[in-house]
Amino acid sequence: MRTGLDSAFEHAHRMIGTTTRRNLGTLRAAESVAFARASAERDPRFLDPGRDDFQVHPMYLPSILRGPDGADSEEYRPDGMFADEVPGTAGLDVRLLAGGQNIEFCSAPPLGEPIEVTRTVCGVDRKGSDGREFLLITVSKTYRVTESVTLAIVTERFIVR
């Protein structure tokens, strides 16, 4: 009997090597400061855009999944995640969990510059046994100032049950 996990594996496997691109808009100080506050940041460089040494919080960049306008309601799964965030799972009755993240920071994120992210599906592996099987899907995201400076490279793993 074919399961949602089988379908997710097949869909994700077909997507290996596929790269998508998304425009995230421009980084704005207000959103970066709100992120820093929500993260309990205390360093004033990340909290006061009036400072000469103000910086976008480095973790803000990989937290952006959509541009400043967010998403339309049909872009969400019933569990609240974006339907396309975990490759191969859109429309399937599976549970999704974060499975880890590695981040390589390359350049400081600039305010007011258009940012884009490219995402490449790197792999999908079956894990577990005895009815406790799950998938581990790996994707790589590269955040750039549109078509030029690389800001961060993020490798994410997602658990699909």
mmCIF file of C-alpha atoms in Angstrom:
data_model
loop_
_atom_site.group_PDB
_atom_site.id
_atom_site.type_symbol
_atom_site.label_atom_id
_atom_site.label_comp_id
_atom_site.label_asym_id
_atom_site.label_seq_id
_atom_site.Cartn_x
_atom_site.Cartn_y
_atom_site.Cartn_z
ATOM 1 C CA MET A 1 0.000 0.000 0.000
ATOM 2 C CA ARG A 2 1.407 3.372 -1.063
ATOM 3 C CA THR A 3 1.697 5.985 1.706
ATOM 4 C CA GLY A 4 2.143 9.759 1.861
ATOM 5 C CA LEU A 5 5.745 9.072 2.829
ATOM 6 C CA ASP A 6 6.248 7.009 -0.350
ATOM 7 C CA SER A 7 4.795 9.846 -2.437
ATOM 8 C CA ALA A 8 6.931 12.442 -0.653
ATOM 9 C CA PHE A 9 10.059 10.365 -1.280
ATOM 10 C CA GLU A 10 9.270 9.996 -4.989
ATOM 11 C CA HIS A 11 8.377 13.690 -5.422
ATOM 12 C CA ALA A 12 11.445 14.923 -3.514
ATOM 13 C CA HIS A 13 13.731 12.458 -5.300
ATOM 14 C CA ARG A 14 12.583 13.794 -8.687
ATOM 15 C CA MET A 15 13.385 17.309 -7.457
ATOM 16 C CA ILE A 16 17.037 16.610 -6.547
ATOM 17 C CA GLY A 17 19.194 19.164 -8.349
ATOM 18 C CA THR A 18 16.245 21.468 -8.987
ATOM 19 C CA THR A 19 16.856 25.122 -8.143
ATOM 20 C CA THR A 20 14.160 27.706 -7.520
ATOM 21 C CA ARG A 21 14.572 31.441 -7.043
ATOM 22 C CA ARG A 22 12.516 33.821 -4.910
ATOM 23 C CA ASN A 23 12.734 37.600 -4.566
ATOM 24 C CA LEU A 24 12.537 38.527 -0.878
ATOM 25 C CA GLY A 25 12.272 42.277 -1.397
ATOM 26 C CA THR A 26 14.495 44.713 0.440
ATOM 27 C CA LEU A 27 15.715 44.420 3.994
ATOM 28 C CA ARG A 28 14.208 47.106 6.180
ATOM 29 C CA ALA A 29 15.507 48.292 9.532
ATOM 30 C CA ALA A 30 12.108 48.039 11.271
ATOM 31 C CA GLU A 31 11.735 44.314 10.536
ATOM 32 C CA SER A 32 15.338 43.583 11.468
ATOM 33 C CA VAL A 33 14.940 45.413 14.793
ATOM 34 C CA ALA A 34 11.662 43.581 15.486
ATOM 35 C CA PHE A 35 13.437 40.275 14.826
ATOM 36 C CA ALA A 36 16.340 41.233 17.103
ATOM 37 C CA ARG A 37 13.949 42.171 19.909
ATOM 38 C CA ALA A 38 11.967 38.952 19.494
ATOM 39 C CA SER A 39 15.291 37.070 19.703
ATOM 40 C CA ALA A 40 16.122 38.776 23.021
ATOM 41 C CA GLU A 41 19.107 40.496 21.425
ATOM 42 C CA ARG A 42 20.749 43.084 23.686
ATOM 43 C CA ASP A 43 23.494 44.420 21.429
ATOM 44 C CA PRO A 44 22.486 48.003 20.485
ATOM 45 C CA ARG A 45 24.063 47.610 17.021
ATOM 46 C CA PHE A 46 21.072 45.416 16.114
ATOM 47 C CA LEU A 47 18.420 47.418 17.987
ATOM 48 C CA ASP A 48 18.964 51.079 17.118
ATOM 49 C CA PRO A 49 18.841 51.963 13.403
ATOM 50 C CA GLY A 50 19.952 55.494 14.301
ATOM 51 C CA ARG A 51 23.427 54.279 15.274
ATOM 52 C CA ASP A 52 26.306 54.710 12.823
ATOM 53 C CA ASP A 53 27.242 51.057 13.383
ATOM 54 C CA PHE A 54 23.674 49.678 12.989
ATOM 55 C CA GLN A 55 23.602 46.204 11.439
ATOM 56 C CA VAL A 56 20.903 43.824 10.271
ATOM 57 C CA HIS A 57 20.830 40.933 12.741
ATOM 58 C CA PRO A 58 22.651 38.099 10.945
ATOM 59 C CA MET A 59 20.019 35.495 11.857
ATOM 60 C CA TYR A 60 17.269 37.670 10.415
ATOM 61 C CA LEU A 61 18.270 36.871 6.852
ATOM 62 C CA PRO A 62 17.819 33.062 7.009
ATOM 63 C CA SER A 63 14.532 33.557 8.856
ATOM 64 C CA ILE A 64 12.947 35.282 5.848
ATOM 65 C CA LEU A 65 10.844 32.776 3.912
ATOM 66 C CA ARG A 66 8.779 35.212 1.870
ATOM 67 C CA GLY A 67 9.093 38.842 0.836
ATOM 68 C CA PRO A 68 7.733 41.749 2.865
ATOM 69 C CA ASP A 69 4.157 41.138 1.723
ATOM 70 C CA GLY A 70 4.100 37.631 3.202
ATOM 71 C CA ALA A 71 2.039 34.934 1.545
ATOM 72 C CA ASP A 72 -1.495 34.326 0.385
ATOM 73 C CA SER A 73 -3.606 31.952 2.449
ATOM 74 C CA GLU A 74 -3.484 29.218 -0.226
ATOM 75 C CA GLU A 75 0.295 29.085 0.169
ATOM 76 C CA TYR A 76 -0.022 27.569 3.662
ATOM 77 C CA ARG A 77 -0.395 23.939 4.655
ATOM 78 C CA PRO A 78 -2.983 23.075 7.329
ATOM 79 C CA ASP A 79 -0.109 22.833 9.865
ATOM 80 C CA GLY A 80 0.891 26.469 9.176
ATOM 81 C CA MET A 81 4.046 25.814 7.147
ATOM 82 C CA PHE A 82 4.361 27.069 3.588
ATOM 83 C CA ALA A 83 3.184 24.433 1.100
ATOM 84 C CA ASP A 84 6.429 24.646 -0.874
ATOM 85 C CA GLU A 85 8.893 24.971 2.016
ATOM 86 C CA VAL A 86 9.685 21.250 2.225
ATOM 87 C CA PRO A 87 10.238 19.988 -1.335
ATOM 88 C CA GLY A 88 8.092 17.096 -2.462
ATOM 89 C CA THR A 89 5.485 17.416 0.285
ATOM 90 C CA ALA A 90 2.991 19.926 -1.142
ATOM 91 C CA GLY A 91 -0.542 18.525 -0.924
ATOM 92 C CA LEU A 92 0.491 15.372 0.944
ATOM 93 C CA ASP A 93 -0.762 14.256 4.344
ATOM 94 C CA VAL A 94 2.613 14.106 6.085
ATOM 95 C CA ARG A 95 4.040 15.689 9.229
ATOM 96 C CA LEU A 96 6.982 18.055 8.901
ATOM 97 C CA LEU A 97 9.700 18.872 11.410
ATOM 98 C CA ALA A 98 12.888 20.899 11.298
ATOM 99 C CA GLY A 99 15.862 18.558 11.092
ATOM 100 C CA GLY A 100 18.776 20.951 11.529
ATOM 101 C CA GLN A 101 20.420 23.894 9.882
ATOM 102 C CA ASN A 102 23.993 24.946 9.071
ATOM 103 C CA ILE A 103 24.662 28.583 8.199
ATOM 104 C CA GLU A 104 27.737 30.081 6.574
ATOM 105 C CA PHE A 105 27.653 33.878 6.800
ATOM 106 C CA CYS A 106 29.517 35.469 3.895
ATOM 107 C CA SER A 107 28.686 39.201 3.941
ATOM 108 C CA ALA A 108 26.700 41.565 6.143
ATOM 109 C CA PRO A 109 23.106 41.923 4.901
ATOM 110 C CA PRO A 110 22.578 45.453 3.520
ATOM 111 C CA LEU A 111 19.520 47.595 4.166
ATOM 112 C CA GLY A 112 17.530 48.775 1.170
ATOM 113 C CA GLU A 113 19.024 46.340 -1.324
ATOM 114 C CA PRO A 114 16.902 43.729 -3.139
ATOM 115 C CA ILE A 115 17.563 40.262 -1.737
ATOM 116 C CA GLU A 116 16.899 36.946 -3.417
ATOM 117 C CA VAL A 117 17.224 33.360 -2.307
ATOM 118 C CA THR A 118 17.917 30.364 -4.502
ATOM 119 C CA ARG A 119 17.018 26.946 -3.146
ATOM 120 C CA THR A 120 18.407 23.677 -4.454
ATOM 121 C CA VAL A 121 17.128 20.270 -3.428
ATOM 122 C CA CYS A 122 20.244 18.310 -2.490
ATOM 123 C CA GLY A 123 18.902 14.944 -1.410
ATOM 124 C CA VAL A 124 16.286 12.793 0.214
ATOM 125 C CA ASP A 125 17.045 9.768 2.383
ATOM 126 C CA ARG A 126 14.844 7.148 3.998
ATOM 127 C CA LYS A 127 15.650 6.661 7.672
ATOM 128 C CA GLY A 128 14.350 4.487 10.490
ATOM 129 C CA SER A 129 12.751 1.049 10.354
ATOM 130 C CA ASP A 130 10.013 -1.162 11.787
ATOM 131 C CA GLY A 131 7.116 1.156 10.989
ATOM 132 C CA ARG A 132 9.002 4.190 12.312
ATOM 133 C CA GLU A 133 10.338 5.252 8.963
ATOM 134 C CA PHE A 134 10.845 8.904 8.055
ATOM 135 C CA LEU A 135 12.486 10.968 5.338
ATOM 136 C CA LEU A 136 15.326 13.416 5.674
ATOM 137 C CA ILE A 137 15.199 16.023 2.907
ATOM 138 C CA THR A 138 18.212 18.316 2.487
ATOM 139 C CA VAL A 139 18.093 21.676 0.725
ATOM 140 C CA SER A 140 20.684 24.392 0.221
ATOM 141 C CA LYS A 141 19.674 28.059 0.172
ATOM 142 C CA THR A 142 21.899 30.878 -1.007
ATOM 143 C CA TYR A 143 20.909 34.409 -0.040
ATOM 144 C CA ARG A 144 22.291 37.146 -2.292
ATOM 145 C CA VAL A 145 21.979 40.788 -3.066
ATOM 146 C CA THR A 146 20.220 40.192 -6.370
ATOM 147 C CA GLU A 147 22.609 38.497 -8.783
ATOM 148 C CA SER A 148 25.776 39.593 -7.015
ATOM 149 C CA VAL A 149 27.093 39.432 -3.448
ATOM 150 C CA THR A 150 26.510 36.192 -1.534
ATOM 151 C CA LEU A 151 25.259 36.983 1.960
ATOM 152 C CA ALA A 152 24.707 33.517 3.442
ATOM 153 C CA ILE A 153 24.579 29.856 2.495
ATOM 154 C CA VAL A 154 22.138 27.780 4.507
ATOM 155 C CA THR A 155 21.849 24.000 4.471
ATOM 156 C CA GLU A 156 18.575 22.817 5.960
ATOM 157 C CA ARG A 157 17.281 19.383 6.726
ATOM 158 C CA PHE A 158 13.620 18.538 7.114
ATOM 159 C CA ILE A 159 12.143 15.449 8.729
ATOM 160 C CA VAL A 160 9.043 14.096 6.987
ATOM 161 C CA ARG A 161 6.901 11.549 8.811
#
